[in-house]
Coordinates of C-alpha atoms in Angstrom, one line a residue:
M1 CA 203.1 144.1 126.7
S2 CA 206.6 143.0 126.2
E3 CA 207.3 139.9 124.2
N4 CA 210.1 139.1 126.7
I5 CA 207.6 138.5 129.5
K6 CA 208.4 135.2 131.2
G7 CA 206.3 132.6 133.0
R8 CA 206.9 129.4 135.0
V9 CA 205.6 126.2 133.6
Y10 CA 205.9 122.5 134.5
D11 CA 204.9 121.2 131.1
I12 CA 203.7 122.0 127.6
Q13 CA 201.8 119.1 126.1
G14 CA 201.0 118.7 122.5
Y15 CA 198.2 116.6 121.0
S16 CA 196.1 117.0 124.1
V17 CA 192.5 115.8 123.8
H18 CA 191.3 116.2 127.4
D19 CA 191.7 119.9 127.9
G20 CA 188.9 121.4 125.8
P21 CA 187.4 120.8 122.3
G22 CA 189.4 119.1 119.6
I23 CA 193.2 118.6 119.6
R24 CA 195.0 121.2 121.6
T25 CA 198.4 122.3 123.0
T26 CA 198.1 122.7 126.7
V27 CA 200.5 125.0 128.6
F28 CA 200.6 124.0 132.3
L29 CA 201.6 126.9 134.6
M30 CA 203.0 126.5 138.1
G31 CA 201.4 127.9 141.3
C32 CA 197.9 127.3 142.7
P33 CA 196.1 128.8 145.7
L34 CA 194.1 125.5 146.3
T35 CA 195.4 122.4 148.0
C36 CA 192.9 119.8 146.8
L37 CA 193.3 116.5 148.6
W38 CA 193.1 114.6 145.3
C39 CA 195.3 116.8 143.3
H40 CA 196.9 114.8 140.4
S41 CA 199.6 117.4 139.7
P42 CA 201.2 118.2 143.1
E43 CA 204.3 119.5 141.3
S44 CA 202.1 122.4 140.1
Q45 CA 200.9 123.7 143.5
N46 CA 204.1 125.6 144.4
Y47 CA 205.4 128.4 142.3
D48 CA 208.9 127.7 143.5
F49 CA 210.8 124.8 141.9
Q50 CA 211.1 121.5 143.7
L51 CA 213.4 118.6 143.3
S52 CA 211.9 115.7 141.4
W53 CA 213.4 112.2 141.5
F54 CA 212.8 109.7 138.7
D55 CA 214.1 106.5 140.2
M56 CA 214.0 104.4 137.0
R57 CA 216.3 106.8 135.2
C58 CA 219.2 106.6 137.7
I59 CA 222.3 104.9 136.3
G60 CA 223.8 104.3 139.7
T61 CA 226.6 105.7 141.8
V62 CA 229.3 103.3 140.4
K63 CA 228.8 104.9 136.9
C64 CA 228.0 108.3 138.2
G65 CA 227.5 109.5 141.8
L66 CA 228.0 113.2 140.8
C67 CA 224.9 114.3 142.7
I68 CA 226.1 113.0 146.0
N69 CA 229.4 114.9 145.6
V70 CA 227.7 118.2 144.6
C71 CA 225.0 118.4 147.2
P72 CA 225.9 121.1 149.8
N73 CA 223.6 119.7 152.5
S74 CA 224.5 116.0 152.3
A75 CA 220.9 115.3 151.4
L76 CA 221.8 112.6 148.9
Y77 CA 223.2 109.2 149.9
E78 CA 223.7 105.7 148.6
R79 CA 221.0 103.1 149.4
E80 CA 221.4 99.3 149.5
P81 CA 222.5 97.7 146.1
E82 CA 219.7 96.2 144.1
K83 CA 219.2 94.2 140.9
S84 CA 218.9 96.2 137.8
L85 CA 215.6 95.7 135.9
I86 CA 217.4 96.1 132.6
D87 CA 220.2 93.4 132.7
N88 CA 220.0 91.8 136.1
S89 CA 223.3 93.4 137.2
T90 CA 223.7 95.1 140.6
I91 CA 223.1 98.8 140.8
T92 CA 223.5 101.2 143.7
K93 CA 221.1 104.1 143.5
I94 CA 220.5 107.1 145.7
N95 CA 218.0 108.2 148.3
I96 CA 217.0 111.8 149.2
D97 CA 216.8 113.0 152.8
R98 CA 214.1 115.6 152.2
S99 CA 214.6 117.0 155.7
K100 CA 218.1 118.2 154.6
C101 CA 217.2 119.1 151.0
D102 CA 216.5 122.8 150.5
N103 CA 215.7 122.5 146.7
C104 CA 218.9 124.3 145.7
L105 CA 218.8 122.0 142.6
A106 CA 222.6 121.8 142.4
C107 CA 222.2 118.0 141.8
T108 CA 220.0 118.6 138.7
K109 CA 222.8 120.4 137.0
V110 CA 225.1 117.4 137.1
C111 CA 222.7 114.5 136.6
P112 CA 223.5 113.0 133.2
A113 CA 220.4 110.8 133.1
N114 CA 217.9 113.4 134.2
A115 CA 216.9 111.3 137.1
L116 CA 217.1 114.5 139.3
V117 CA 215.2 117.4 137.6
P118 CA 213.5 120.6 138.7
S119 CA 209.7 120.5 138.8
G120 CA 209.4 123.1 136.1
Y121 CA 211.2 125.8 134.1
D122 CA 210.9 129.4 133.1
I123 CA 210.0 130.3 129.6
S124 CA 209.4 133.4 127.6
L125 CA 206.1 134.3 125.8
E126 CA 207.9 134.1 122.5
D127 CA 209.2 130.6 123.2
V128 CA 205.7 129.4 124.3
F129 CA 204.2 130.8 121.1
K130 CA 206.8 129.1 119.0
R131 CA 205.9 125.8 120.6
I132 CA 202.2 126.5 120.1
I133 CA 202.7 127.3 116.4
K134 CA 204.5 124.0 115.8
D135 CA 201.3 122.2 116.6
K136 CA 198.9 124.5 114.6
K137 CA 198.5 122.1 111.7
Y138 CA 196.9 119.6 114.1
Y139 CA 194.2 121.9 115.5
G140 CA 191.6 121.7 112.8
K141 CA 188.4 123.7 113.2
D142 CA 187.8 122.7 116.8
G143 CA 191.3 122.6 118.5
G144 CA 193.6 125.3 119.7
V145 CA 195.4 126.3 122.9
T146 CA 194.6 125.6 126.5
I147 CA 196.3 127.5 129.4
S148 CA 196.1 125.3 132.5
G149 CA 197.9 124.8 135.8
G150 CA 198.1 124.8 138.7
E151 CA 196.0 127.8 138.5
P152 CA 196.9 129.9 135.4
M153 CA 195.3 133.0 136.8
E154 CA 198.0 133.0 139.5
Q155 CA 200.4 134.1 136.8
F156 CA 197.9 136.4 135.4
E157 CA 200.2 138.7 133.3
F158 CA 201.7 135.7 131.5
T159 CA 198.3 133.9 131.0
Y160 CA 196.9 137.2 129.7
A161 CA 199.8 137.6 127.3
I162 CA 199.5 134.1 125.9
A163 CA 195.7 134.4 125.4
K164 CA 196.0 137.7 123.7
R165 CA 198.8 136.6 121.4
C166 CA 196.9 133.4 120.4
K167 CA 193.7 135.3 119.7
E168 CA 195.5 137.8 117.6
S169 CA 196.8 134.8 115.6
N170 CA 193.2 133.5 115.2
L171 CA 193.8 130.5 117.5
T172 CA 191.0 129.4 119.9
V173 CA 191.9 129.8 123.6
C174 CA 190.7 127.9 126.6
V175 CA 191.6 128.7 130.2
D176 CA 191.4 125.9 132.7
T177 CA 190.7 127.5 136.1
T178 CA 189.6 126.8 139.6
G179 CA 187.8 130.1 139.6
F180 CA 189.7 131.3 142.6
A181 CA 191.2 134.6 141.4
P182 CA 190.3 138.3 141.3
G183 CA 187.1 138.9 139.4
E184 CA 188.6 141.8 137.5
N185 CA 191.2 139.5 136.0
Y186 CA 188.5 137.3 134.5
E187 CA 186.8 140.4 133.1
K188 CA 190.1 141.6 131.6
I189 CA 191.0 138.3 129.9
L190 CA 187.5 137.5 128.8
P191 CA 187.8 139.0 125.2
Y192 CA 190.7 136.7 124.5
V193 CA 189.2 133.4 125.9
D194 CA 186.7 131.3 123.9
L195 CA 186.0 128.9 126.7
F196 CA 186.7 128.6 130.4
L197 CA 187.2 125.1 131.7
F198 CA 185.8 125.9 135.2
D199 CA 186.0 123.6 138.2
L200 CA 183.1 123.2 140.6
K201 CA 184.5 121.0 143.4
H202 CA 181.9 121.5 146.1
M203 CA 178.9 123.7 146.7
D204 CA 179.2 123.8 150.5
P205 CA 181.6 126.5 151.7
K206 CA 182.8 124.6 154.8
R207 CA 183.4 121.4 152.9
S208 CA 185.2 123.4 150.2
R209 CA 187.6 124.7 152.8
N210 CA 188.1 121.2 154.2
F211 CA 188.7 119.5 150.8
V212 CA 190.5 122.2 148.7
G213 CA 191.7 124.7 151.3
V214 CA 189.6 127.7 150.2
D215 CA 186.0 128.9 150.6
N216 CA 183.9 128.6 147.4
E217 CA 182.2 132.0 147.5
L218 CA 184.7 133.7 145.1
I219 CA 184.6 130.7 142.8
L220 CA 180.8 130.8 142.5
E221 CA 180.8 134.6 142.0
N222 CA 183.4 134.3 139.2
A223 CA 181.3 131.7 137.4
K224 CA 178.4 134.1 137.5
L225 CA 180.6 137.0 136.5
I226 CA 181.9 135.1 133.4
A227 CA 178.3 134.1 132.4
K228 CA 177.0 137.6 132.9
N229 CA 179.6 139.1 130.7
G230 CA 179.1 136.7 127.8
G231 CA 181.7 134.2 128.5
K232 CA 181.4 130.4 127.9
L233 CA 181.9 127.8 130.6
Q234 CA 182.6 124.1 130.4
I235 CA 181.9 123.1 134.0
R236 CA 184.1 120.3 135.4
I237 CA 183.1 118.3 138.4
P238 CA 185.7 116.0 139.9
T239 CA 183.5 113.2 141.3
I240 CA 185.1 111.8 144.5
P241 CA 183.4 109.3 146.8
K242 CA 183.3 110.4 150.5
L243 CA 184.1 114.1 149.5
N244 CA 181.7 115.5 146.9
A245 CA 180.1 112.5 145.3
S246 CA 176.6 112.7 146.8
M247 CA 173.2 113.3 145.3
E248 CA 172.7 116.4 147.5
N249 CA 175.9 118.1 146.3
M250 CA 175.2 117.2 142.7
M251 CA 171.6 118.6 142.9
K252 CA 173.0 121.9 144.3
T253 CA 175.6 121.9 141.5
A254 CA 172.9 121.3 138.9
D255 CA 170.7 124.1 140.3
F256 CA 173.7 126.5 140.1
C257 CA 174.6 125.5 136.6
K258 CA 171.0 125.9 135.4
D259 CA 171.0 129.5 136.7
L260 CA 174.1 130.2 134.6
G261 CA 171.9 129.7 131.5
D262 CA 173.4 129.4 128.0
A263 CA 176.9 130.2 129.3
V264 CA 177.3 126.5 130.2
T265 CA 178.3 124.6 127.1
M266 CA 178.9 121.3 128.8
I267 CA 179.1 119.7 132.3
Q268 CA 181.9 117.1 132.5
L269 CA 181.7 114.6 135.4
L270 CA 185.3 113.5 136.0
P271 CA 185.5 110.1 137.9
Y272 CA 188.1 110.2 140.6
H273 CA 191.3 108.2 140.0
N274 CA 194.6 108.0 142.0
M275 CA 197.0 107.7 139.0
G276 CA 198.9 110.8 140.2
T277 CA 200.2 109.2 143.4
T278 CA 203.7 108.5 141.9
K279 CA 204.1 112.3 141.3
Y280 CA 203.9 112.8 145.1
L281 CA 206.7 110.3 145.6
R282 CA 208.9 112.1 143.0
I283 CA 208.8 115.3 145.1
G284 CA 208.9 113.7 148.5
L285 CA 205.3 114.0 149.5
N286 CA 202.7 111.6 150.8
Y287 CA 199.4 111.3 148.9
K288 CA 196.7 112.7 151.2
L289 CA 193.6 111.0 150.0
V290 CA 193.7 107.4 151.2
N291 CA 191.0 104.7 151.4
V292 CA 189.0 106.2 148.6
D293 CA 188.1 104.2 145.6
P294 CA 186.9 105.4 142.2
P295 CA 183.1 105.8 141.9
S296 CA 181.3 102.9 140.2
D297 CA 179.9 103.2 136.7
E298 CA 176.4 103.0 138.2
E299 CA 177.1 105.9 140.5
M300 CA 178.5 108.0 137.7
Q301 CA 175.5 107.2 135.6
S302 CA 173.1 108.4 138.3
Y303 CA 174.8 111.7 138.5
L304 CA 174.8 112.0 134.7
D305 CA 171.1 111.2 134.7
L306 CA 170.5 113.9 137.3
M307 CA 172.2 116.6 135.2
L308 CA 170.3 115.5 132.1
S309 CA 167.0 115.7 134.0
Y310 CA 167.8 119.4 134.5
D311 CA 168.1 119.7 130.7
L312 CA 171.8 120.5 131.1
P313 CA 174.4 119.3 128.5
A314 CA 176.4 116.7 130.4
Q315 CA 178.8 113.8 129.9
I316 CA 181.1 111.5 131.8
H317 CA 184.6 112.4 130.8

């Protein structure tokens, strides 16, 4: 496979401690076939670049205003002057008319403050690996590389190339996946993956379609396929009141995980949070999941106790 293969990422995060064992470098790829109502990385759902707006970075139209002049669709315009949070002076920033914006990204090329930026960037395999190697000294015996998303299996050739290159360099590899991808791709990449961080969002197919946009049949089949072929799974369960946080769904999930046997190294219960809502504003979207509060500590403990009662390794993460 060519070293010049390129992929599309929205971030590469060093010193990551939430994406697999130990300290890791996480490569976040763009594109996802799911549309989870609670998605905390909406900029990752589309493969195509979107315009992201960081209001706090804007230096104002008096000092700049280049974006307004360069926009071919007149999608950018001045809003009412306001007090600067820095020195109490008056500043006039911009607004974006998303109905006119076609994500041509011309404005991002002239913004000196990086207030207007693309939602991601293209990068070669070689440059990804150079970034990974910079962090190698921090990995220790447990850490390594995690390929995440979005859904990294959507850019399968790039994900496969990263995993293979890392394993050939004796780095441990995790793939963080929704499970919604062709089974043959999981079989192909399996020799180069030490652990799959595998989401189980709902056990009911109809509710799965309602909450994440796809049926769960392929997801469950791929979990069984990975287990059957000797792969290891860290099951991740986003725990969201009113959606999947019920004793009935958790019992079905526990039954399924028990049948996967020793392939399951850990079940992580992930309490819902809405800390990603500002990301929706940056790309001009409304957060879909409203009137939902995080689960209580007592509720999370009841689900943990259930998993442990099945003699499954589990934790609240």
